[in-house]
Coordinates of C-alpha atoms and ligand atoms in Angstrom, one line a residue:
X129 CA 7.8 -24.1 2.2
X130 CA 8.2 -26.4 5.4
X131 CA 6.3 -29.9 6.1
X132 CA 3.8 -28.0 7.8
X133 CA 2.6 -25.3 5.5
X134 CA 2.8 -27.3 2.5
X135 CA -0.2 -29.2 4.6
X136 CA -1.9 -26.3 5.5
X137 CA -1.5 -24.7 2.2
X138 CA -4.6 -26.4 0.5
X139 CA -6.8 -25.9 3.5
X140 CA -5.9 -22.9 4.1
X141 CA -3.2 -20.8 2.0
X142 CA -3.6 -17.8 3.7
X143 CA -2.6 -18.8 6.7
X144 CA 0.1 -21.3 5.0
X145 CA 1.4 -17.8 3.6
X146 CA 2.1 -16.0 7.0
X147 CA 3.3 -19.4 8.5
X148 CA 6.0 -19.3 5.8
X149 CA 6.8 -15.6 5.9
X150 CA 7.6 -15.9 9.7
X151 CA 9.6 -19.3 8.9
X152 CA 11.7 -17.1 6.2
X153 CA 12.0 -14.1 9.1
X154 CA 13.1 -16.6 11.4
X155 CA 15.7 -17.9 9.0
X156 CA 16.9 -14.4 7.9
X157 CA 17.9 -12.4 10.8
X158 CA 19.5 -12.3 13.7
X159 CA 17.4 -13.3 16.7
X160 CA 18.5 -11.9 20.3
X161 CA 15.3 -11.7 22.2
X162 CA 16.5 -13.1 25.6
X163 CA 13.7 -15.1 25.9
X164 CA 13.2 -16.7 22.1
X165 CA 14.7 -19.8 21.1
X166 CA 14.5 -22.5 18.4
X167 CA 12.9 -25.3 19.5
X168 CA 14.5 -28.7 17.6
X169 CA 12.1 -30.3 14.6
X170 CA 11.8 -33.3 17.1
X171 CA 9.9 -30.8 19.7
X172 CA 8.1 -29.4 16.8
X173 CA 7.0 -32.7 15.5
X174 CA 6.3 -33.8 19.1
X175 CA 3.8 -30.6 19.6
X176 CA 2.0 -30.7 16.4
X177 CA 0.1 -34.1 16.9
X178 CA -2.9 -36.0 17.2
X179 CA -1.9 -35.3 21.2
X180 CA -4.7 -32.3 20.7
X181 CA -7.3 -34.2 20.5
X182 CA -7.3 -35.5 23.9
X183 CA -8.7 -34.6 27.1
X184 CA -7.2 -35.6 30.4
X185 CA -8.5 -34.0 33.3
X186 CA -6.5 -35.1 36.0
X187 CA -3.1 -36.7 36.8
X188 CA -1.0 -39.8 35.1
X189 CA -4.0 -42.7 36.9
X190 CA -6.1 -40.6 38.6
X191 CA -8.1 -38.7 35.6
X192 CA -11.6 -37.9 35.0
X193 CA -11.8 -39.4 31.4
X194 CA -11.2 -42.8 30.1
X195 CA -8.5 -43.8 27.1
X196 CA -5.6 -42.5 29.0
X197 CA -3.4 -45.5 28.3
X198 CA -0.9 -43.3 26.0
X199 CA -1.2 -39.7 27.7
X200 CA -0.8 -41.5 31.3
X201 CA 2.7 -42.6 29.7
X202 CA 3.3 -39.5 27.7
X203 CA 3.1 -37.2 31.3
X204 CA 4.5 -39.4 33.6
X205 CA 7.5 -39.7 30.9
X206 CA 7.5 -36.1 31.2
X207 CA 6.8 -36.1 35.1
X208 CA 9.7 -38.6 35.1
X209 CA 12.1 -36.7 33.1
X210 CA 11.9 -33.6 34.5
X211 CA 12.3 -34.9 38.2
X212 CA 15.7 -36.4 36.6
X213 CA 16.9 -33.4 34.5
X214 CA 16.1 -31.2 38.1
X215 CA 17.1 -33.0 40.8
X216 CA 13.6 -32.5 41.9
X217 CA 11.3 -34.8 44.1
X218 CA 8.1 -33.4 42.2
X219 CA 7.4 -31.9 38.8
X220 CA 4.0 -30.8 38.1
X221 CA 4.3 -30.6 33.6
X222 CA 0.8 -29.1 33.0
X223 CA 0.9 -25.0 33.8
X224 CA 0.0 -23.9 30.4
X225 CA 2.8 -21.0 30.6
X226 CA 5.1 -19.4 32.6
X227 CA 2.6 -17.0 34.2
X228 CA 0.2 -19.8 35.3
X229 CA 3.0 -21.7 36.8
X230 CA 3.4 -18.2 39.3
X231 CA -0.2 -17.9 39.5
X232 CA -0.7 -21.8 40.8
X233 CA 2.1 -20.8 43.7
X234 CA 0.1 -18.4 44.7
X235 CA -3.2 -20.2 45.3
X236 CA -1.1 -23.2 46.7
X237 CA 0.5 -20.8 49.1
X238 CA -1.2 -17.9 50.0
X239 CA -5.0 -16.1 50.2
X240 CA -5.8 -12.7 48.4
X241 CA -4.7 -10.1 50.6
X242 CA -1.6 -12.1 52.1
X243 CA 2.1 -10.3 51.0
X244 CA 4.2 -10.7 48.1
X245 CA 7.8 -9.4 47.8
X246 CA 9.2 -9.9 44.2
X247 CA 12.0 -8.2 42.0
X248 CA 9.9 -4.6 40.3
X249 CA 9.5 -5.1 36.8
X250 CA 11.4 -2.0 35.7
X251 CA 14.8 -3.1 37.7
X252 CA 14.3 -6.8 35.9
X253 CA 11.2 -8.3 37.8
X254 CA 8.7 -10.5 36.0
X255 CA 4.9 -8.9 36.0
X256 CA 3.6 -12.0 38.1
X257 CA 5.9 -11.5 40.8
X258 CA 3.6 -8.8 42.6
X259 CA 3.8 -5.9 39.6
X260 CA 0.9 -3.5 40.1
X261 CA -0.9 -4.2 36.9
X262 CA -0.9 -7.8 37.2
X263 CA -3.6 -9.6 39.3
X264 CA -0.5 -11.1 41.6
X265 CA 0.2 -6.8 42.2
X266 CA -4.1 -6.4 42.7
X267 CA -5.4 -9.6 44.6
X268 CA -2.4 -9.7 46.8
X269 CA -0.1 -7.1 48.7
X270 CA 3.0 -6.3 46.8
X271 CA 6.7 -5.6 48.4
X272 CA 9.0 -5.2 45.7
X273 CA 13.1 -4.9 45.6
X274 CA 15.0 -3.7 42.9
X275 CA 19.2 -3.4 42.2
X276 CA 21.9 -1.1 43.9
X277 CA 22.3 2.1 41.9
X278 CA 25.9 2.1 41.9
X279 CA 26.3 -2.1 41.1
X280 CA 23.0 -2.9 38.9
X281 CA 22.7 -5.5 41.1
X282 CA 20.6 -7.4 43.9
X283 CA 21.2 -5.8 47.2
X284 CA 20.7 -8.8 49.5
X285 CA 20.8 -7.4 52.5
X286 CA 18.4 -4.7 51.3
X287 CA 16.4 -7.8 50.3
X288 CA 16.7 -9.1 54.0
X289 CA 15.7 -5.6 55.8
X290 CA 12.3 -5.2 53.6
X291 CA 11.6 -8.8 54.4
X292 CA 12.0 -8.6 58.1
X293 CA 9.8 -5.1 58.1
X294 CA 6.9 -6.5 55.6
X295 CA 7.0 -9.7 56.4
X296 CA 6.0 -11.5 53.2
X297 CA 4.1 -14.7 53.3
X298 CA 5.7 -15.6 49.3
X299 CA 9.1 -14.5 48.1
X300 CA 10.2 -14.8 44.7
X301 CA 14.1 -14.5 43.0
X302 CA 14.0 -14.3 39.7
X303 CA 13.1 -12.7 36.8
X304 CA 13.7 -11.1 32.9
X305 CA 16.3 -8.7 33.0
X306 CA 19.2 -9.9 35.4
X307 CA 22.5 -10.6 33.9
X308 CA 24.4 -11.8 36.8
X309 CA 24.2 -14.8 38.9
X310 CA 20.9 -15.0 41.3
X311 CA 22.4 -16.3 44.8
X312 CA 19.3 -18.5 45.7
X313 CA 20.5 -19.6 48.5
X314 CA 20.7 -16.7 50.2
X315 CA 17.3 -15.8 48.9
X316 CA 16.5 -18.6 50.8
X317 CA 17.4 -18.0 53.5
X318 CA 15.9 -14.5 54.2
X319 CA 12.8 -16.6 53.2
X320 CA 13.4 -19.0 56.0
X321 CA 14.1 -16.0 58.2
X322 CA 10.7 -14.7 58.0
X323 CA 9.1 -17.6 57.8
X324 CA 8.2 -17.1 54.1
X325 CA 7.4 -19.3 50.9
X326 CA 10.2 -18.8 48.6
X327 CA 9.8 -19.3 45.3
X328 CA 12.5 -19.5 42.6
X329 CA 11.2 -18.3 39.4
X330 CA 13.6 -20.2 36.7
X331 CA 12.0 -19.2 33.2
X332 CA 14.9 -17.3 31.5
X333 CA 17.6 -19.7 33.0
X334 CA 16.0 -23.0 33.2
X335 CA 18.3 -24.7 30.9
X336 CA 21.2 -22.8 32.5
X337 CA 20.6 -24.3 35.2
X338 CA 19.3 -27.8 33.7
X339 CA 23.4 -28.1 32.0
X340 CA 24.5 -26.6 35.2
X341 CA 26.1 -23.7 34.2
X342 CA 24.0 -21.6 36.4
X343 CA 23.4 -22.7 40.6
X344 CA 20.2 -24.5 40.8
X345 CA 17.4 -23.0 42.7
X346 CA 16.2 -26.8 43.6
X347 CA 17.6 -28.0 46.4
X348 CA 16.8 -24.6 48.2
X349 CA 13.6 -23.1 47.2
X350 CA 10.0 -24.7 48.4
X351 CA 8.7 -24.1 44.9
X352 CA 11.0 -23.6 41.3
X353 CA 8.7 -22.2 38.5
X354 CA 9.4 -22.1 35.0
X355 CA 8.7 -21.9 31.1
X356 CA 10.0 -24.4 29.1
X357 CA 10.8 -22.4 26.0
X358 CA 13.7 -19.9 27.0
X359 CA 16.7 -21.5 27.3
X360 CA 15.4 -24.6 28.0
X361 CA 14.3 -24.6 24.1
X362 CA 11.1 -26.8 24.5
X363 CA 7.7 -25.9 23.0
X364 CA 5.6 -23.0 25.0
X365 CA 4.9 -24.5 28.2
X366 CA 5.5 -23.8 31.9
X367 CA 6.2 -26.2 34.9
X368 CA 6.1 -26.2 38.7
X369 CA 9.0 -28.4 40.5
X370 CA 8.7 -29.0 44.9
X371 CA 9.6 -31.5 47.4
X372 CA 7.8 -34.1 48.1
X373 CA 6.2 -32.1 50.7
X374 CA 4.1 -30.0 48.7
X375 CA 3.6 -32.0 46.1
X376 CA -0.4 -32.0 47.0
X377 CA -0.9 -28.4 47.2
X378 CA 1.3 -27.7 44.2
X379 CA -1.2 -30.1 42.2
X380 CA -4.3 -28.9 43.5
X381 CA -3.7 -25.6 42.7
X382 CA -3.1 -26.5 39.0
X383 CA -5.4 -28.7 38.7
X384 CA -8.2 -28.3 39.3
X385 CA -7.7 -25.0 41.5
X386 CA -6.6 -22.8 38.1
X387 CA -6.6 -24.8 35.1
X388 CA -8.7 -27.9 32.7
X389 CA -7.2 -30.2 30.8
X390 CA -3.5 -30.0 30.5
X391 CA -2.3 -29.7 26.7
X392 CA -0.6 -33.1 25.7
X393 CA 0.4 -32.3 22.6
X394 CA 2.4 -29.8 24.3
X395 CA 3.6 -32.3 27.5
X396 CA 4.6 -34.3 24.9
X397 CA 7.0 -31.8 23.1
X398 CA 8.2 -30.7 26.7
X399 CA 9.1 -34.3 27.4
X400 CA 11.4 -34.3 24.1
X401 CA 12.9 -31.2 25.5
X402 CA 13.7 -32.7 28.5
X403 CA 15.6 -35.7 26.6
X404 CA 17.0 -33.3 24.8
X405 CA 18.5 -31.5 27.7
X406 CA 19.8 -34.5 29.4
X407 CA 22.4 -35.1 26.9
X408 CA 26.1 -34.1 26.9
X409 CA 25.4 -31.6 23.7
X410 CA 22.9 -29.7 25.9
X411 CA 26.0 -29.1 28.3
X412 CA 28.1 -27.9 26.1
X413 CA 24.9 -25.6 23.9
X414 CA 24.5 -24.0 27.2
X415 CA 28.2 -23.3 28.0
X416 CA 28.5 -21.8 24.6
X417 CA 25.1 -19.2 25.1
X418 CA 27.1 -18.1 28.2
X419 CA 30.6 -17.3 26.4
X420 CA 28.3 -15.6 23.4
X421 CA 26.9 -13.4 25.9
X422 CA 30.3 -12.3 27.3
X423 CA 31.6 -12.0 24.0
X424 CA 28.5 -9.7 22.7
X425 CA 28.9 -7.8 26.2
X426 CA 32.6 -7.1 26.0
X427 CA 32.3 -6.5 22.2
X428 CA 29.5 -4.3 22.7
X429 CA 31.7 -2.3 25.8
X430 CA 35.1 -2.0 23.3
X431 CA 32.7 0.3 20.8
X432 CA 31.4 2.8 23.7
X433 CA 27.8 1.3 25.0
X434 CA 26.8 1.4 28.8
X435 CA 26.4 -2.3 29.6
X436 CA 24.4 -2.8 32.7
X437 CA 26.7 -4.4 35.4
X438 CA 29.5 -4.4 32.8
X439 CA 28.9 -7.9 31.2
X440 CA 27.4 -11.1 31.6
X441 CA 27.1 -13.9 34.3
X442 CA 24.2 -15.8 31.8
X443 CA 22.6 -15.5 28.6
X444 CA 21.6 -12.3 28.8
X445 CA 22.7 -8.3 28.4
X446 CA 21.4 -5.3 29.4
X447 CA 22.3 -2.1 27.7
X448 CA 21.6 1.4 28.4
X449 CA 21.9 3.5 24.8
X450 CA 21.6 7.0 25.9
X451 CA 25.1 7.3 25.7
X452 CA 25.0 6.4 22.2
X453 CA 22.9 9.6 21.9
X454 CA 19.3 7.1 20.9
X455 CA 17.5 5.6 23.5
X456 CA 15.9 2.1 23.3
X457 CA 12.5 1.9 21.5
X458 CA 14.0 3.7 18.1
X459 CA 17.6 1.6 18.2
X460 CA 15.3 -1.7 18.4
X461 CA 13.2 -0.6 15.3
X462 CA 16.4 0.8 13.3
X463 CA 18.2 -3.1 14.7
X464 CA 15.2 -4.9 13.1
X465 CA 15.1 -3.1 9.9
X466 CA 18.9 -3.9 9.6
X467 CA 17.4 -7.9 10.6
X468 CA 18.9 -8.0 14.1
X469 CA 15.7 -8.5 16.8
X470 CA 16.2 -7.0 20.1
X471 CA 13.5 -5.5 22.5
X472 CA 14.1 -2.3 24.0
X473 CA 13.3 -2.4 27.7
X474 CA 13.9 -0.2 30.9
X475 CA 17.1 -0.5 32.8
X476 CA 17.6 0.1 36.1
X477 CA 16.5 3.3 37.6
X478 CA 15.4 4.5 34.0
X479 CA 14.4 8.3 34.1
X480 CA 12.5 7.6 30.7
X481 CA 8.8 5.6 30.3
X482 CA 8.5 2.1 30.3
X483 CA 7.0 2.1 27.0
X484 CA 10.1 4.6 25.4
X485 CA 13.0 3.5 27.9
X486 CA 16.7 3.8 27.7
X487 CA 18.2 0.0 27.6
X488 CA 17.3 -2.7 25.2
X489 CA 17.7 -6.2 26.3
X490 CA 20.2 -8.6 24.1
X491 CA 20.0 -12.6 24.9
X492 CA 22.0 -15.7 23.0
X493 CA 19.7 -18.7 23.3
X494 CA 18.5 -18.7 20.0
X495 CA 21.9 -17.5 17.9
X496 CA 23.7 -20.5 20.0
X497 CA 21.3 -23.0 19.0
X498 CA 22.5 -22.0 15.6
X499 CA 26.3 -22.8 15.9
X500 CA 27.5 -19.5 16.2
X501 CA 30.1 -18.4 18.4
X502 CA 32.2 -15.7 19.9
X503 CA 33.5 -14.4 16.2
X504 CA 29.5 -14.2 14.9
X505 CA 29.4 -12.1 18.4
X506 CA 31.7 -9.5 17.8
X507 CA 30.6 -9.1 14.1
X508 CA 27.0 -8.7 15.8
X509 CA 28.4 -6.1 18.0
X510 CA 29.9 -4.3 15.3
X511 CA 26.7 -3.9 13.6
X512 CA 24.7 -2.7 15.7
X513 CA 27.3 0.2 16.9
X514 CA 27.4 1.6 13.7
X515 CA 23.6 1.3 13.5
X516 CA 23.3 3.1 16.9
X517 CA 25.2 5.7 15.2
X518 CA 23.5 6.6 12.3
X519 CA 19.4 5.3 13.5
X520 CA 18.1 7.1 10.3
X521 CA 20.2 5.8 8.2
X522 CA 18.0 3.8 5.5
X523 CA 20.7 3.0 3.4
X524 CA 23.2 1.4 5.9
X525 CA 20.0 -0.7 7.9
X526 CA 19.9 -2.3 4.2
X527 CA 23.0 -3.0 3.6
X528 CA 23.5 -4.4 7.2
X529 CA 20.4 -6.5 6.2
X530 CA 22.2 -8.0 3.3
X531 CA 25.2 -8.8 5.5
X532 CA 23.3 -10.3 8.1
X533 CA 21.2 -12.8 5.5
X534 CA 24.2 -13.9 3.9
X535 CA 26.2 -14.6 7.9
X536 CA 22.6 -16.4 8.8
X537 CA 22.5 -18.1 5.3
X538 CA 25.7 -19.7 6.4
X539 CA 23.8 -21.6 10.4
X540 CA 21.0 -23.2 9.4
X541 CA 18.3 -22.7 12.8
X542 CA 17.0 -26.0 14.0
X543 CA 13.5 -26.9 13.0
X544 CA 13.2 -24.9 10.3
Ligands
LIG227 C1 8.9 -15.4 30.6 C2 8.7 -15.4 32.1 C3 7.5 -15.7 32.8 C4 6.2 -15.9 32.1 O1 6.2 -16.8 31.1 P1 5.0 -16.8 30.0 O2 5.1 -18.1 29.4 O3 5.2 -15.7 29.1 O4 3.7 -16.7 30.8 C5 7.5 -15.7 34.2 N1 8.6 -15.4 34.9 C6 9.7 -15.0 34.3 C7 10.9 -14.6 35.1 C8 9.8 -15.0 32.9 O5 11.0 -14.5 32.3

């Protein structure tokens, strides 16, 4: 039992039970959700403390509360840190998540009504970028783009034509299913074009981009959103990074336009991120997610599967299993009963539904963080064809479960 459920456990041993169970499921498989990580005992600690009990309307000396003399510190730490780590002339730390990062560029920028052109969720968009049942897709009017049939990828001059015809007040690059590089500049650039408010939505890549292993949106965009708990491998948060320029309305639409009082407990785990992330390890951690995701994709093409694009610019691969004769949602439930977590998601131009597609979605953040490299890759891939081939098969998802506590048994995850 860890630190934290042997102190729960007297207050509250149910809850101390399932805390456990999920630290033992954590430990025991094989975690590729493209957008989980393990965040470092140090961010843990940093999160679970006394930091809750405060309230701090406000920003680092202006707030609406007295007894600030730590918190100020603690954000503007933060504040500090990620302006460093960025390149950025202004980092907003509170946005409670990813989603209310997008949501605060939206009421900084634009009024309901006014256009929105974003990546469509099924070709690799995030909901918040304009998608129909989010309020960004209801409040506002959504353009969205999607990927060349015959590439899988971002068409830009397809981008530029729907721009110049619907003339978007916001544009956003982006998103949770793109494997390849994201050319913000030229996204940029259309933006400027049309005279639009481009917006670089950095939630899956941030700490790609932090170690530099992926082009930074920063010195480009007017706005750079993102969560802090992908790659970046912080606690659950979400921050907002501008120019100078629009520092104000950036704020303002936080603060007190969308949201109370920021969580400090969790600025205060982001801002050990952030130290984390500055150092030379981080570099190299984020090197080595990229070259596990080629290895995984290359592995995965040499037994047979349909990998969207062909391989990997990032983290992150997309494969389409109909060729392996399953399809997505039953390959992700016969992967976790063999303890290998995936999510099965659409891929491009996916004839089947959203909620039963053909792709599931394969990301190395969180098996990185635990020291494995290209060999632990191929094994991986090796698994999961000859689970793909045999989905029913009870017996072999056990076995495969036995094989895959003893390889985990062998990298310890951080923070647990
Ligand atoms: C994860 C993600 C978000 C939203 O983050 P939440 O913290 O889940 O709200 C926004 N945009 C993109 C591209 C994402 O991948």
């Amino acid at each position: 039992m860890s630190h934290a459920a042997d102190t729960v456990h007297p207050v509250d041993p149910e809850l101390a039970a399932l805390l456990t169970a999920e630290e033992s499921l954590q430990r025991d498989t094989i975690r590729l959700i493209a957008s989980e990580n393990y965040a470092s005992a140090a961010v843990i600690a940093a999160t679970g403390t006394v930091l809750t009990n405060k309230y701090s309307e406000g920003y680092p000396t202006r707030r609406y509360y007295e007894g600030q003399q730590n918190i100020d510190r603690i954000e503007q730490l933060c504040i500090d840190r990620a302006k460093s780590l960025f390149g950025a002339g202004h980092a907003n730390v509170q946005p409670y998540s990813g989603s209310p990062a997008n949501l605060a560029i939206y009421f900084a920028f634009l009024k309901p009504g006014d256009t929105v052109m974003g990546m469509a969720l099924p070709a690799g968009g995030h909901l918040t970028h304009g998608w129909g049942v989010s309020i960004t897709g209801t409040y506002f009017r959504p353009v969205q783009y999607g990927v060349r049939k015959d590439t899988g990828r971002i068409d830009l001059d397809e981008v530029r034509d729907l721009a110049k015809k619907e003339r978007p007040k916001l544009l956003f690059a982006g998103g949770t299913a793109i494997p390849r590089t994201i050319d913000f500049a030229a996204f940029a650039e259309i933006a400027r074009e049309v005279g639009a408010v481009f917006a670089a939505d950095i939630a899956h890549i941030a700490g790609l981009v932090a170690a530099g292993v992926h082009p930074s949106p920063v010195p480009v965009a007017d706005v750079v959103s993102t969560t802090t708990h992908k790659t970046l491998r912080g606690p659950r948060g979400g921050m907002l990074l501008c120019r100078e320029t629009h520092q104000k309305a950036i704020d303002k639409a936080v603060f007190p336009g969308l949201q109370g009082g920021p969580h400090n407990h969790t600025t205060a785990g982001i801002a050990v991120a952030l130290h984390e992330a500055a150092q030379p390890a981080f570099k190299a951690y984020a090197q080595q997610i990229v070259a596990n995701a080629r290895a995984l994709a290359a592995a995965l093409v040499e037994h047979g599967f349909d990998v969207i694009t062909g391989g990997t610019d990032n983290h992150l691969v997309l494969v389409d299993v109909t060729g392996k004769g399953t399809a997505g949602k039953p390959l992700a439930r016969a992967l976790d009963a063999a303890g290998i977590v995936t999510n099965y998601n659409t891929v491009p131009f996916d004839p089947r539904k959203p909620f039963d597609p053909s792709g599931i979605r394969l990301g190395t953040p969180a098996v990185t963080s635990r020291g494995m490299r290209e060999a632990e890759m191929k094994q991986i891939a090796a698994w999961m064809d000859a689970i793909a081939q045999a989905p029913a098969d009870a017996a072999l998802q056990a076995r495969i479960r036995g094989e895959v506590k003893e390889l985990t048994s062998r990298f310890p995850a951080p923070g647990l």
